Amino acid sequence: GVAGIHFDYIRFPGTAYKHSNGVDAVTYFTKTACEALHKQNPSLIVSAAFMPEPGALKSYYGQDVAEMSKYLDMVVPMVYKGNYNQNAKWIQSVTEYFVKNSKGAVVLTGLQGYSSDSNVKKISASELRNDAKYSLSGGANGVIVFRYTLFEAINFYNL
C-alpha cells in the first residue's frame, strides 16, 4: 500500500567538505537505497530533498544532482525563499538549475508555505500561486508545498 518513499535529509549538514568522500557517500547511499527499494517494488516512487544552493550542493551538503537523479524518480529542491531572503525570480532560477542537471528524475520544486523559519505565519494564497508559477516557468514538473493550510484556496491545476 506504500506509493513512495521520500528522503528528507539525504545530505551532510553543511560539512561535506570535511570528508574526502562526502559526495561519493551521499551518492552511494542514494544508489543503493533506490536500487533496493525498486527491487522490492519497481513502481515505488523514490524522491529526495535537496538544498537550494547550487554552488554549495557538493561542497557543503555532498549532493550531486546529476548523479543522484540517475537513481531517484523525483528531485525536490527545497526552494524556501523566505529562509534565503529571496523573491520568486530566485525560485525560477534555482528550479532551472535542477531541471538542467537532473538526469531523468522529475523535478518538483519545494515551496515554503509560510514566511520563514523565524516567522511561521502562512503566506497568502496569491503569493503561493505566484511562487508556483515561477517554479513552472523554471521548468518544474510541479510543486510541493511545505507547511501550508490553504490548499482548498488554490487550484494547482489551473495556475
PDB file of C-alpha atoms in Angstrom, residues 18-158:
ATOM      1  CA  LYS A  18      35.347  17.929   5.865  1.00  0.00           C
ATOM      2  CA  HIS A  19      35.112  14.436   4.394  1.00  0.00           C
ATOM      3  CA  SER A  20      37.231  13.319   1.443  1.00  0.00           C
ATOM      4  CA  ASN A  21      34.391  11.162   0.119  1.00  0.00           C
ATOM      5  CA  GLY A  22      31.353  13.234   1.148  1.00  0.00           C
ATOM      6  CA  VAL A  23      29.768  13.429  -2.313  1.00  0.00           C
ATOM      7  CA  ASP A  24      30.531   9.775  -3.039  1.00  0.00           C
ATOM      8  CA  ALA A  25      28.989   8.701   0.275  1.00  0.00           C
ATOM      9  CA  VAL A  26      25.696  10.526  -0.330  1.00  0.00           C
ATOM     10  CA  THR A  27      25.535   9.282  -3.925  1.00  0.00           C
ATOM     11  CA  TYR A  28      26.329   5.716  -2.842  1.00  0.00           C
ATOM     12  CA  PHE A  29      23.561   5.761  -0.242  1.00  0.00           C
ATOM     13  CA  THR A  30      21.127   7.142  -2.828  1.00  0.00           C
ATOM     14  CA  LYS A  31      22.083   4.492  -5.373  1.00  0.00           C
ATOM     15  CA  THR A  32      21.945   1.511  -3.018  1.00  0.00           C
ATOM     16  CA  ALA A  33      18.756   2.623  -1.270  1.00  0.00           C
ATOM     17  CA  CYS A  34      16.924   3.336  -4.535  1.00  0.00           C
ATOM     18  CA  GLU A  35      18.051   0.075  -6.098  1.00  0.00           C
ATOM     19  CA  ALA A  36      16.915  -1.899  -3.044  1.00  0.00           C
ATOM     20  CA  LEU A  37      13.555  -0.129  -2.898  1.00  0.00           C
ATOM     21  CA  HIS A  38      12.908  -0.531  -6.627  1.00  0.00           C
ATOM     22  CA  LYS A  39      13.889  -4.210  -6.394  1.00  0.00           C
ATOM     23  CA  GLN A  40      11.167  -4.680  -3.781  1.00  0.00           C
ATOM     24  CA  ASN A  41       8.634  -2.663  -5.754  1.00  0.00           C
ATOM     25  CA  PRO A  42       9.551  -1.387  -9.245  1.00  0.00           C
ATOM     26  CA  SER A  43       6.622   1.063  -9.251  1.00  0.00           C
ATOM     27  CA  LEU A  44       7.572   2.659  -5.923  1.00  0.00           C
ATOM     28  CA  ILE A  45       8.287   6.386  -6.281  1.00  0.00           C
ATOM     29  CA  VAL A  46      11.514   7.437  -4.567  1.00  0.00           C
ATOM     30  CA  SER A  47      12.196  11.131  -4.030  1.00  0.00           C
ATOM     31  CA  ALA A  48      14.782  13.195  -2.172  1.00  0.00           C
ATOM     32  CA  ALA A  49      15.008  16.721  -0.814  1.00  0.00           C
ATOM     33  CA  PHE A  50      17.883  18.920  -1.987  1.00  0.00           C
ATOM     34  CA  MET A  51      19.247  22.153  -0.621  1.00  0.00           C
ATOM     35  CA  PRO A  52      18.575  25.150  -2.921  1.00  0.00           C
ATOM     36  CA  GLU A  53      22.183  26.298  -3.103  1.00  0.00           C
ATOM     37  CA  PRO A  54      23.606  25.203  -6.481  1.00  0.00           C
ATOM     38  CA  GLY A  55      27.120  26.484  -5.734  1.00  0.00           C
ATOM     39  CA  ALA A  56      27.309  24.709  -2.381  1.00  0.00           C
ATOM     40  CA  LEU A  57      25.492  21.437  -3.053  1.00  0.00           C
ATOM     41  CA  LYS A  58      28.574  19.264  -3.389  1.00  0.00           C
ATOM     42  CA  SER A  59      31.000  21.040  -1.077  1.00  0.00           C
ATOM     43  CA  TYR A  60      28.656  21.689   1.841  1.00  0.00           C
ATOM     44  CA  TYR A  61      25.956  19.047   1.511  1.00  0.00           C
ATOM     45  CA  GLY A  62      27.526  16.256  -0.562  1.00  0.00           C
ATOM     46  CA  GLN A  63      24.605  16.416  -3.006  1.00  0.00           C
ATOM     47  CA  ASP A  64      25.406  15.814  -6.677  1.00  0.00           C
ATOM     48  CA  VAL A  65      22.134  16.370  -8.522  1.00  0.00           C
ATOM     49  CA  ALA A  66      23.325  14.836 -11.785  1.00  0.00           C
ATOM     50  CA  GLU A  67      24.498  11.621 -10.117  1.00  0.00           C
ATOM     51  CA  MET A  68      21.752  11.224  -7.519  1.00  0.00           C
ATOM     52  CA  SER A  69      18.978  11.908 -10.023  1.00  0.00           C
ATOM     53  CA  LYS A  70      20.025   8.848 -12.043  1.00  0.00           C
ATOM     54  CA  TYR A  71      18.560   6.692  -9.268  1.00  0.00           C
ATOM     55  CA  LEU A  72      15.720   8.846  -7.961  1.00  0.00           C
ATOM     56  CA  ASP A  73      12.282   9.182  -9.514  1.00  0.00           C
ATOM     57  CA  MET A  74      11.816  12.720  -8.187  1.00  0.00           C
ATOM     58  CA  VAL A  75      14.146  15.505  -7.145  1.00  0.00           C
ATOM     59  CA  VAL A  76      12.699  18.052  -4.705  1.00  0.00           C
ATOM     60  CA  PRO A  77      14.816  21.184  -4.211  1.00  0.00           C
ATOM     61  CA  MET A  78      13.644  22.978  -1.068  1.00  0.00           C
ATOM     62  CA  VAL A  79      13.401  26.432  -2.615  1.00  0.00           C
ATOM     63  CA  TYR A  80      12.248  28.222   0.517  1.00  0.00           C
ATOM     64  CA  LYS A  81      12.585  31.864  -0.481  1.00  0.00           C
ATOM     65  CA  GLY A  82      11.757  33.240   2.959  1.00  0.00           C
ATOM     66  CA  ASN A  83      14.663  31.424   4.586  1.00  0.00           C
ATOM     67  CA  TYR A  84      17.038  32.871   1.986  1.00  0.00           C
ATOM     68  CA  ASN A  85      15.501  36.376   1.818  1.00  0.00           C
ATOM     69  CA  GLN A  86      14.825  35.872  -1.875  1.00  0.00           C
ATOM     70  CA  ASN A  87      11.984  36.506  -4.325  1.00  0.00           C
ATOM     71  CA  ALA A  88      10.025  34.489  -6.870  1.00  0.00           C
ATOM     72  CA  LYS A  89      12.636  35.058  -9.612  1.00  0.00           C
ATOM     73  CA  TRP A  90      15.119  33.200  -7.387  1.00  0.00           C
ATOM     74  CA  ILE A  91      12.672  30.292  -7.241  1.00  0.00           C
ATOM     75  CA  GLN A  92      12.677  30.188 -11.044  1.00  0.00           C
ATOM     76  CA  SER A  93      16.477  30.375 -11.251  1.00  0.00           C
ATOM     77  CA  VAL A  94      17.082  27.597  -8.725  1.00  0.00           C
ATOM     78  CA  THR A  95      14.428  25.443 -10.372  1.00  0.00           C
ATOM     79  CA  GLU A  96      16.119  25.940 -13.759  1.00  0.00           C
ATOM     80  CA  TYR A  97      19.389  24.652 -12.285  1.00  0.00           C
ATOM     81  CA  PHE A  98      17.762  21.459 -11.014  1.00  0.00           C
ATOM     82  CA  VAL A  99      15.868  20.859 -14.262  1.00  0.00           C
ATOM     83  CA  LYS A 100      19.064  21.329 -16.275  1.00  0.00           C
ATOM     84  CA  ASN A 101      21.092  18.999 -14.041  1.00  0.00           C
ATOM     85  CA  SER A 102      18.560  16.230 -13.417  1.00  0.00           C
ATOM     86  CA  LYS A 103      19.412  13.086 -15.357  1.00  0.00           C
ATOM     87  CA  GLY A 104      15.989  11.525 -15.639  1.00  0.00           C
ATOM     88  CA  ALA A 105      14.248  12.392 -12.385  1.00  0.00           C
ATOM     89  CA  VAL A 106      11.145  14.555 -12.342  1.00  0.00           C
ATOM     90  CA  VAL A 107      11.742  17.926 -10.645  1.00  0.00           C
ATOM     91  CA  LEU A 108       9.140  19.141  -8.154  1.00  0.00           C
ATOM     92  CA  THR A 109      10.004  22.486  -6.602  1.00  0.00           C
ATOM     93  CA  GLY A 110       9.527  22.502  -2.847  1.00  0.00           C
ATOM     94  CA  LEU A 111       7.884  25.792  -1.887  1.00  0.00           C
ATOM     95  CA  GLN A 112       7.612  27.335   1.551  1.00  0.00           C
ATOM     96  CA  GLY A 113       4.023  27.909   2.612  1.00  0.00           C
ATOM     97  CA  TYR A 114       4.997  30.282   5.410  1.00  0.00           C
ATOM     98  CA  SER A 115       7.111  33.437   5.593  1.00  0.00           C
ATOM     99  CA  SER A 116      10.314  31.921   7.030  1.00  0.00           C
ATOM    100  CA  ASP A 117      11.559  29.697   9.819  1.00  0.00           C
ATOM    101  CA  SER A 118      11.741  32.783  12.038  1.00  0.00           C
ATOM    102  CA  ASN A 119       8.202  33.867  11.038  1.00  0.00           C
ATOM    103  CA  VAL A 120       5.918  30.865  10.574  1.00  0.00           C
ATOM    104  CA  LYS A 121       2.901  32.942   9.535  1.00  0.00           C
ATOM    105  CA  LYS A 122       1.427  31.370   6.408  1.00  0.00           C
ATOM    106  CA  ILE A 123       1.815  33.275   3.177  1.00  0.00           C
ATOM    107  CA  SER A 124      -1.216  34.294   1.146  1.00  0.00           C
ATOM    108  CA  ALA A 125      -2.759  32.063  -1.485  1.00  0.00           C
ATOM    109  CA  SER A 126      -1.877  34.630  -4.164  1.00  0.00           C
ATOM    110  CA  GLU A 127       1.794  34.666  -3.104  1.00  0.00           C
ATOM    111  CA  LEU A 128       1.958  30.876  -3.116  1.00  0.00           C
ATOM    112  CA  ARG A 129       0.235  30.780  -6.519  1.00  0.00           C
ATOM    113  CA  ASN A 130       2.825  33.264  -7.833  1.00  0.00           C
ATOM    114  CA  ASP A 131       5.693  31.174  -6.421  1.00  0.00           C
ATOM    115  CA  ALA A 132       4.240  28.099  -8.120  1.00  0.00           C
ATOM    116  CA  LYS A 133       4.045  29.956 -11.441  1.00  0.00           C
ATOM    117  CA  TYR A 134       7.713  30.889 -11.201  1.00  0.00           C
ATOM    118  CA  SER A 135       8.552  27.251 -10.416  1.00  0.00           C
ATOM    119  CA  LEU A 136       6.746  26.109 -13.527  1.00  0.00           C
ATOM    120  CA  SER A 137       8.439  28.864 -15.544  1.00  0.00           C
ATOM    121  CA  GLY A 138      11.733  27.375 -14.378  1.00  0.00           C
ATOM    122  CA  GLY A 139      10.728  24.032 -15.880  1.00  0.00           C
ATOM    123  CA  ALA A 140       9.454  22.190 -12.813  1.00  0.00           C
ATOM    124  CA  ASN A 141       7.063  19.322 -13.404  1.00  0.00           C
ATOM    125  CA  GLY A 142       5.085  20.516 -10.399  1.00  0.00           C
ATOM    126  CA  VAL A 143       5.394  21.828  -6.856  1.00  0.00           C
ATOM    127  CA  ILE A 144       5.326  20.512  -3.328  1.00  0.00           C
ATOM    128  CA  VAL A 145       4.286  22.857  -0.527  1.00  0.00           C
ATOM    129  CA  PHE A 146       5.795  22.531   2.927  1.00  0.00           C
ATOM    130  CA  ARG A 147       3.514  23.505   5.821  1.00  0.00           C
ATOM    131  CA  TYR A 148       0.580  25.208   4.212  1.00  0.00           C
ATOM    132  CA  THR A 149      -3.073  25.189   5.267  1.00  0.00           C
ATOM    133  CA  LEU A 150      -4.895  26.917   2.410  1.00  0.00           C
ATOM    134  CA  PHE A 151      -4.862  24.134  -0.166  1.00  0.00           C
ATOM    135  CA  GLU A 152      -8.577  24.495  -0.787  1.00  0.00           C
ATOM    136  CA  ALA A 153      -7.956  28.105  -1.872  1.00  0.00           C
ATOM    137  CA  ILE A 154      -5.602  27.146  -4.719  1.00  0.00           C
ATOM    138  CA  ASN A 155      -6.265  25.006  -7.756  1.00  0.00           C
ATOM    139  CA  PHE A 156      -2.731  23.971  -8.677  1.00  0.00           C
ATOM    140  CA  TYR A 157      -4.003  22.511 -11.961  1.00  0.00           C
ATOM    141  CA  ASN A 158      -5.130  25.951 -13.065  1.00  0.00           C
TER     142      ASN A 158
END
